[in-house]
Amino acid sequence: MSHEVFNRVAEAYDAARPGYPEGLYDALSTLSSISLAGATVVDVGAGTGISTRGLLSRGARVVAVDPGERMLARLVARTASAGVVVGDGNALPLRSGVADMVCYAQAWHWLRPEESFKEALRVVRPGGAVAAWWNSVDLGTTASTSAADWLVAYEVRLAETCPGYWGPALPHWSIPPVAAVMTDEGLEVREAWIPWTRDVSVDEFLLDLRSHSFVASLDDGAVERLLRRERTQLLKVFADGELTVPMRVYLAIARKADG
Ligand SMILES: C[S@@+](CC[C@H](N)C(=O)[O-])C[C@H]1O[C@@H](n2cnc3c(N)ncnc32)[C@H](O)[C@@H]1O
């Protein structure tokens, strides 16, 4: 099962994965015309609760759904006000029409594409919205940014070392095609790219790297070799041990037709 790889790295994920910029939560409301304050949001693939806590901070009531018990245990440990359901996003254990919004933060690509989206549409009320977003490093592919050479080199090394790597260093890489699935359902899709900057220590950045599925799938020896190599490489560029990482969030959101 796809969630098991995350259960193995739940501690690193919880400690070191970045949050989402405030602009993402602004865009959820602006593009859907649904205020998060007081809204009921189902966070599918909630994991350790990064997205759940962001939504709660905007005043939403959040139901966090994930089949990964160790990931959810981290969420529960520090997210007292979330409702929590151990469950599969392909067959949500929730009544039809209960949510103002169903969202997937960094998660939809782990589910069955069409089936999970139909489930989200079932659970969302008429006029509600389904949203999916992904955080990724920004290799300078948008008109407003230029490439950070160290980051391009870092991603290329990961692509060469990790057989499961799927990211912007690959020429055929693209954002998961959630917008196409929304369009196939006859919905009007709104999309946004939200740039932001992550300031992070080399230590935390490497702990974050440990939590990625393409690293978690390597054997233990290979993981340690990779992390040693990357520490050396990053400290050559950032001798003080502090990184500035260009990032961007891609968001796709669509509203279900009113009653
Ligand atoms: C990359 S993590 C995203 C976690 C969190 N939303 C965040 O923003 O950090 C992907 C999550 O999807 C979950 N997942 C995998 N298969 C799933 C499924 N069938 N239904 C719901 N969640 C699933 C994994 O357990 C994992 O917690």
JSON list of C-alpha atoms in Angstrom, two decimals, residues 110-258:
[
{"chain": "A", "resi": 110, "resn": "TRP", "atom": "CA", "xyz": [-1.14, 8.57, -4.08]},
{"chain": "A", "resi": 111, "resn": "LEU", "atom": "CA", "xyz": [-4.79, 7.71, -4.72]},
{"chain": "A", "resi": 112, "resn": "ARG", "atom": "CA", "xyz": [-6.64, 6.22, -7.68]},
{"chain": "A", "resi": 113, "resn": "PRO", "atom": "CA", "xyz": [-7.14, 9.31, -9.87]},
{"chain": "A", "resi": 114, "resn": "GLU", "atom": "CA", "xyz": [-10.73, 9.16, -11.13]},
{"chain": "A", "resi": 115, "resn": "GLU", "atom": "CA", "xyz": [-12.20, 7.02, -8.35]},
{"chain": "A", "resi": 116, "resn": "SER", "atom": "CA", "xyz": [-10.87, 9.25, -5.55]},
{"chain": "A", "resi": 117, "resn": "PHE", "atom": "CA", "xyz": [-12.03, 12.39, -7.30]},
{"chain": "A", "resi": 118, "resn": "LYS", "atom": "CA", "xyz": [-15.57, 10.99, -7.69]},
{"chain": "A", "resi": 119, "resn": "GLU", "atom": "CA", "xyz": [-15.48, 10.22, -3.96]},
{"chain": "A", "resi": 120, "resn": "ALA", "atom": "CA", "xyz": [-14.48, 13.80, -3.20]},
{"chain": "A", "resi": 121, "resn": "LEU", "atom": "CA", "xyz": [-17.36, 15.08, -5.34]},
{"chain": "A", "resi": 122, "resn": "ARG", "atom": "CA", "xyz": [-19.78, 12.78, -3.51]},
{"chain": "A", "resi": 123, "resn": "VAL", "atom": "CA", "xyz": [-18.68, 14.03, -0.08]},
{"chain": "A", "resi": 124, "resn": "VAL", "atom": "CA", "xyz": [-18.69, 17.71, -1.00]},
{"chain": "A", "resi": 125, "resn": "ARG", "atom": "CA", "xyz": [-22.01, 19.60, -0.87]},
{"chain": "A", "resi": 126, "resn": "PRO", "atom": "CA", "xyz": [-23.53, 21.21, -3.97]},
{"chain": "A", "resi": 127, "resn": "GLY", "atom": "CA", "xyz": [-21.59, 24.44, -4.53]},
{"chain": "A", "resi": 128, "resn": "GLY", "atom": "CA", "xyz": [-18.65, 23.13, -2.50]},
{"chain": "A", "resi": 129, "resn": "ALA", "atom": "CA", "xyz": [-15.12, 22.76, -3.84]},
{"chain": "A", "resi": 130, "resn": "VAL", "atom": "CA", "xyz": [-12.44, 20.13, -4.38]},
{"chain": "A", "resi": 131, "resn": "ALA", "atom": "CA", "xyz": [-8.83, 21.32, -4.25]},
{"chain": "A", "resi": 132, "resn": "ALA", "atom": "CA", "xyz": [-5.45, 19.69, -4.77]},
{"chain": "A", "resi": 133, "resn": "TRP", "atom": "CA", "xyz": [-2.04, 21.24, -4.34]},
{"chain": "A", "resi": 134, "resn": "TRP", "atom": "CA", "xyz": [1.65, 20.39, -4.33]},
{"chain": "A", "resi": 135, "resn": "ASN", "atom": "CA", "xyz": [4.67, 22.13, -2.86]},
{"chain": "A", "resi": 136, "resn": "SER", "atom": "CA", "xyz": [7.83, 21.76, -4.90]},
{"chain": "A", "resi": 137, "resn": "VAL", "atom": "CA", "xyz": [11.22, 23.32, -5.31]},
{"chain": "A", "resi": 138, "resn": "ASP", "atom": "CA", "xyz": [11.26, 25.97, -8.01]},
{"chain": "A", "resi": 139, "resn": "LEU", "atom": "CA", "xyz": [13.96, 25.30, -10.58]},
{"chain": "A", "resi": 140, "resn": "GLY", "atom": "CA", "xyz": [13.26, 28.57, -12.33]},
{"chain": "A", "resi": 141, "resn": "THR", "atom": "CA", "xyz": [10.74, 27.30, -14.83]},
{"chain": "A", "resi": 142, "resn": "THR", "atom": "CA", "xyz": [8.32, 30.16, -14.22]},
{"chain": "A", "resi": 143, "resn": "ALA", "atom": "CA", "xyz": [8.82, 33.47, -15.98]},
{"chain": "A", "resi": 144, "resn": "SER", "atom": "CA", "xyz": [9.15, 35.30, -12.65]},
{"chain": "A", "resi": 145, "resn": "THR", "atom": "CA", "xyz": [12.05, 33.25, -11.29]},
{"chain": "A", "resi": 146, "resn": "SER", "atom": "CA", "xyz": [15.55, 32.29, -12.34]},
{"chain": "A", "resi": 147, "resn": "ALA", "atom": "CA", "xyz": [17.21, 28.98, -11.59]},
{"chain": "A", "resi": 148, "resn": "ALA", "atom": "CA", "xyz": [19.31, 28.52, -8.45]},
{"chain": "A", "resi": 149, "resn": "ASP", "atom": "CA", "xyz": [22.29, 26.57, -9.80]},
{"chain": "A", "resi": 150, "resn": "TRP", "atom": "CA", "xyz": [22.89, 24.67, -6.55]},
{"chain": "A", "resi": 151, "resn": "LEU", "atom": "CA", "xyz": [19.25, 23.53, -6.50]},
{"chain": "A", "resi": 152, "resn": "VAL", "atom": "CA", "xyz": [19.30, 22.32, -10.08]},
{"chain": "A", "resi": 153, "resn": "ALA", "atom": "CA", "xyz": [22.52, 20.38, -9.36]},
{"chain": "A", "resi": 154, "resn": "TYR", "atom": "CA", "xyz": [20.99, 18.93, -6.15]},
{"chain": "A", "resi": 155, "resn": "GLU", "atom": "CA", "xyz": [17.86, 17.70, -7.94]},
{"chain": "A", "resi": 156, "resn": "VAL", "atom": "CA", "xyz": [19.93, 16.22, -10.79]},
{"chain": "A", "resi": 157, "resn": "ARG", "atom": "CA", "xyz": [22.03, 14.26, -8.27]},
{"chain": "A", "resi": 158, "resn": "LEU", "atom": "CA", "xyz": [18.84, 12.92, -6.64]},
{"chain": "A", "resi": 159, "resn": "ALA", "atom": "CA", "xyz": [17.45, 11.92, -10.03]},
{"chain": "A", "resi": 160, "resn": "GLU", "atom": "CA", "xyz": [20.67, 10.06, -10.85]},
{"chain": "A", "resi": 161, "resn": "THR", "atom": "CA", "xyz": [20.88, 8.28, -7.47]},
{"chain": "A", "resi": 162, "resn": "CYS", "atom": "CA", "xyz": [17.28, 7.41, -6.59]},
{"chain": "A", "resi": 163, "resn": "PRO", "atom": "CA", "xyz": [15.44, 5.04, -8.97]},
{"chain": "A", "resi": 164, "resn": "GLY", "atom": "CA", "xyz": [12.06, 6.24, -7.65]},
{"chain": "A", "resi": 165, "resn": "TYR", "atom": "CA", "xyz": [12.84, 9.95, -8.04]},
{"chain": "A", "resi": 166, "resn": "TRP", "atom": "CA", "xyz": [9.98, 11.88, -9.60]},
{"chain": "A", "resi": 167, "resn": "GLY", "atom": "CA", "xyz": [10.61, 15.59, -9.72]},
{"chain": "A", "resi": 168, "resn": "PRO", "atom": "CA", "xyz": [11.50, 18.68, -11.73]},
{"chain": "A", "resi": 169, "resn": "ALA", "atom": "CA", "xyz": [14.96, 17.42, -12.74]},
{"chain": "A", "resi": 170, "resn": "LEU", "atom": "CA", "xyz": [13.30, 14.93, -15.10]},
{"chain": "A", "resi": 171, "resn": "PRO", "atom": "CA", "xyz": [12.45, 16.30, -18.55]},
{"chain": "A", "resi": 172, "resn": "HIS", "atom": "CA", "xyz": [9.13, 14.41, -18.60]},
{"chain": "A", "resi": 173, "resn": "TRP", "atom": "CA", "xyz": [8.12, 15.44, -15.05]},
{"chain": "A", "resi": 174, "resn": "SER", "atom": "CA", "xyz": [4.87, 17.32, -14.62]},
{"chain": "A", "resi": 175, "resn": "ILE", "atom": "CA", "xyz": [2.42, 18.20, -11.90]},
{"chain": "A", "resi": 176, "resn": "PRO", "atom": "CA", "xyz": [-0.07, 15.33, -11.39]},
{"chain": "A", "resi": 177, "resn": "PRO", "atom": "CA", "xyz": [-2.94, 15.76, -13.85]},
{"chain": "A", "resi": 178, "resn": "VAL", "atom": "CA", "xyz": [-5.70, 16.60, -11.38]},
{"chain": "A", "resi": 179, "resn": "ALA", "atom": "CA", "xyz": [-6.88, 19.54, -13.50]},
{"chain": "A", "resi": 180, "resn": "ALA", "atom": "CA", "xyz": [-7.59, 17.16, -16.40]},
{"chain": "A", "resi": 181, "resn": "VAL", "atom": "CA", "xyz": [-9.64, 14.90, -14.12]},
{"chain": "A", "resi": 182, "resn": "MET", "atom": "CA", "xyz": [-11.62, 17.91, -12.90]},
{"chain": "A", "resi": 183, "resn": "THR", "atom": "CA", "xyz": [-12.26, 18.99, -16.50]},
{"chain": "A", "resi": 184, "resn": "ASP", "atom": "CA", "xyz": [-13.34, 15.45, -17.46]},
{"chain": "A", "resi": 185, "resn": "GLU", "atom": "CA", "xyz": [-15.98, 15.69, -14.71]},
{"chain": "A", "resi": 186, "resn": "GLY", "atom": "CA", "xyz": [-17.33, 18.77, -16.49]},
{"chain": "A", "resi": 187, "resn": "LEU", "atom": "CA", "xyz": [-16.04, 21.22, -13.89]},
{"chain": "A", "resi": 188, "resn": "GLU", "atom": "CA", "xyz": [-14.44, 24.60, -14.45]},
{"chain": "A", "resi": 189, "resn": "VAL", "atom": "CA", "xyz": [-10.91, 24.47, -13.04]},
{"chain": "A", "resi": 190, "resn": "ARG", "atom": "CA", "xyz": [-9.04, 27.37, -11.53]},
{"chain": "A", "resi": 191, "resn": "GLU", "atom": "CA", "xyz": [-5.29, 27.09, -11.13]},
{"chain": "A", "resi": 192, "resn": "ALA", "atom": "CA", "xyz": [-2.63, 29.13, -9.35]},
{"chain": "A", "resi": 193, "resn": "TRP", "atom": "CA", "xyz": [1.13, 29.02, -8.87]},
{"chain": "A", "resi": 194, "resn": "ILE", "atom": "CA", "xyz": [2.19, 30.51, -5.56]},
{"chain": "A", "resi": 195, "resn": "PRO", "atom": "CA", "xyz": [5.92, 31.26, -5.20]},
{"chain": "A", "resi": 196, "resn": "TRP", "atom": "CA", "xyz": [7.54, 31.39, -1.78]},
{"chain": "A", "resi": 197, "resn": "THR", "atom": "CA", "xyz": [10.96, 31.09, -0.15]},
{"chain": "A", "resi": 198, "resn": "ARG", "atom": "CA", "xyz": [11.99, 28.52, 2.42]},
{"chain": "A", "resi": 199, "resn": "ASP", "atom": "CA", "xyz": [14.75, 29.38, 4.90]},
{"chain": "A", "resi": 200, "resn": "VAL", "atom": "CA", "xyz": [15.99, 26.16, 6.44]},
{"chain": "A", "resi": 201, "resn": "SER", "atom": "CA", "xyz": [19.14, 24.69, 7.98]},
{"chain": "A", "resi": 202, "resn": "VAL", "atom": "CA", "xyz": [21.13, 22.04, 6.11]},
{"chain": "A", "resi": 203, "resn": "ASP", "atom": "CA", "xyz": [20.31, 19.58, 8.92]},
{"chain": "A", "resi": 204, "resn": "GLU", "atom": "CA", "xyz": [16.56, 20.11, 8.59]},
{"chain": "A", "resi": 205, "resn": "PHE", "atom": "CA", "xyz": [16.73, 20.04, 4.80]},
{"chain": "A", "resi": 206, "resn": "LEU", "atom": "CA", "xyz": [18.46, 16.64, 4.95]},
{"chain": "A", "resi": 207, "resn": "LEU", "atom": "CA", "xyz": [15.93, 15.32, 7.47]},
{"chain": "A", "resi": 208, "resn": "ASP", "atom": "CA", "xyz": [13.21, 16.43, 5.06]},
{"chain": "A", "resi": 209, "resn": "LEU", "atom": "CA", "xyz": [15.03, 14.57, 2.25]},
{"chain": "A", "resi": 210, "resn": "ARG", "atom": "CA", "xyz": [14.92, 11.41, 4.37]},
{"chain": "A", "resi": 211, "resn": "SER", "atom": "CA", "xyz": [11.09, 11.64, 4.44]},
{"chain": "A", "resi": 212, "resn": "HIS", "atom": "CA", "xyz": [10.62, 11.60, 0.66]},
{"chain": "A", "resi": 213, "resn": "SER", "atom": "CA", "xyz": [9.24, 8.35, -0.71]},
{"chain": "A", "resi": 214, "resn": "PHE", "atom": "CA", "xyz": [12.03, 7.97, -3.29]},
{"chain": "A", "resi": 215, "resn": "VAL", "atom": "CA", "xyz": [14.60, 8.07, -0.46]},
{"chain": "A", "resi": 216, "resn": "ALA", "atom": "CA", "xyz": [12.55, 6.00, 1.98]},
{"chain": "A", "resi": 217, "resn": "SER", "atom": "CA", "xyz": [12.44, 3.26, -0.68]},
{"chain": "A", "resi": 218, "resn": "LEU", "atom": "CA", "xyz": [16.27, 2.91, -0.70]},
{"chain": "A", "resi": 219, "resn": "ASP", "atom": "CA", "xyz": [18.03, 0.46, 1.60]},
{"chain": "A", "resi": 220, "resn": "ASP", "atom": "CA", "xyz": [19.42, 1.89, 4.86]},
{"chain": "A", "resi": 221, "resn": "GLY", "atom": "CA", "xyz": [23.04, 1.96, 3.66]},
{"chain": "A", "resi": 222, "resn": "ALA", "atom": "CA", "xyz": [22.14, 3.83, 0.49]},
{"chain": "A", "resi": 223, "resn": "VAL", "atom": "CA", "xyz": [20.13, 6.40, 2.48]},
{"chain": "A", "resi": 224, "resn": "GLU", "atom": "CA", "xyz": [23.06, 7.13, 4.79]},
{"chain": "A", "resi": 225, "resn": "ARG", "atom": "CA", "xyz": [25.51, 7.41, 1.86]},
{"chain": "A", "resi": 226, "resn": "LEU", "atom": "CA", "xyz": [23.15, 9.78, 0.07]},
{"chain": "A", "resi": 227, "resn": "LEU", "atom": "CA", "xyz": [22.73, 11.99, 3.12]},
{"chain": "A", "resi": 228, "resn": "ARG", "atom": "CA", "xyz": [26.50, 12.14, 3.78]},
{"chain": "A", "resi": 229, "resn": "ARG", "atom": "CA", "xyz": [27.15, 13.10, 0.17]},
{"chain": "A", "resi": 230, "resn": "GLU", "atom": "CA", "xyz": [24.46, 15.78, 0.16]},
{"chain": "A", "resi": 231, "resn": "ARG", "atom": "CA", "xyz": [25.66, 17.28, 3.46]},
{"chain": "A", "resi": 232, "resn": "THR", "atom": "CA", "xyz": [29.13, 17.68, 1.93]},
{"chain": "A", "resi": 233, "resn": "GLN", "atom": "CA", "xyz": [27.75, 19.16, -1.30]},
{"chain": "A", "resi": 234, "resn": "LEU", "atom": "CA", "xyz": [25.39, 21.61, 0.41]},
{"chain": "A", "resi": 235, "resn": "LEU", "atom": "CA", "xyz": [27.99, 22.84, 2.89]},
{"chain": "A", "resi": 236, "resn": "LYS", "atom": "CA", "xyz": [30.29, 23.63, -0.04]},
{"chain": "A", "resi": 237, "resn": "VAL", "atom": "CA", "xyz": [27.68, 26.18, -1.20]},
{"chain": "A", "resi": 238, "resn": "PHE", "atom": "CA", "xyz": [26.22, 27.22, 2.18]},
{"chain": "A", "resi": 239, "resn": "ALA", "atom": "CA", "xyz": [29.18, 27.19, 4.56]},
{"chain": "A", "resi": 240, "resn": "ASP", "atom": "CA", "xyz": [27.09, 28.67, 7.40]},
{"chain": "A", "resi": 241, "resn": "GLY", "atom": "CA", "xyz": [24.65, 25.75, 7.17]},
{"chain": "A", "resi": 242, "resn": "GLU", "atom": "CA", "xyz": [21.62, 27.91, 6.27]},
{"chain": "A", "resi": 243, "resn": "LEU", "atom": "CA", "xyz": [19.79, 27.45, 2.96]},
{"chain": "A", "resi": 244, "resn": "THR", "atom": "CA", "xyz": [17.40, 29.66, 1.07]},
{"chain": "A", "resi": 245, "resn": "VAL", "atom": "CA", "xyz": [15.26, 27.48, -1.16]},
{"chain": "A", "resi": 246, "resn": "PRO", "atom": "CA", "xyz": [13.02, 28.86, -3.94]},
{"chain": "A", "resi": 247, "resn": "MET", "atom": "CA", "xyz": [9.69, 27.03, -3.74]},
{"chain": "A", "resi": 248, "resn": "ARG", "atom": "CA", "xyz": [6.28, 27.17, -5.37]},
{"chain": "A", "resi": 249, "resn": "VAL", "atom": "CA", "xyz": [2.87, 25.67, -4.74]},
{"chain": "A", "resi": 250, "resn": "TYR", "atom": "CA", "xyz": [0.64, 24.57, -7.60]},
{"chain": "A", "resi": 251, "resn": "LEU", "atom": "CA", "xyz": [-3.09, 24.67, -6.77]},
{"chain": "A", "resi": 252, "resn": "ALA", "atom": "CA", "xyz": [-6.03, 23.36, -8.80]},
{"chain": "A", "resi": 253, "resn": "ILE", "atom": "CA", "xyz": [-9.54, 23.89, -7.49]},
{"chain": "A", "resi": 254, "resn": "ALA", "atom": "CA", "xyz": [-13.03, 23.31, -8.90]},
{"chain": "A", "resi": 255, "resn": "ARG", "atom": "CA", "xyz": [-16.54, 23.86, -7.58]},
{"chain": "A", "resi": 256, "resn": "LYS", "atom": "CA", "xyz": [-19.29, 21.29, -7.74]},
{"chain": "A", "resi": 257, "resn": "ALA", "atom": "CA", "xyz": [-22.44, 22.55, -9.41]},
{"chain": "A", "resi": 258, "resn": "ASP", "atom": "CA", "xyz": [-25.07, 24.10, -7.11]}
]
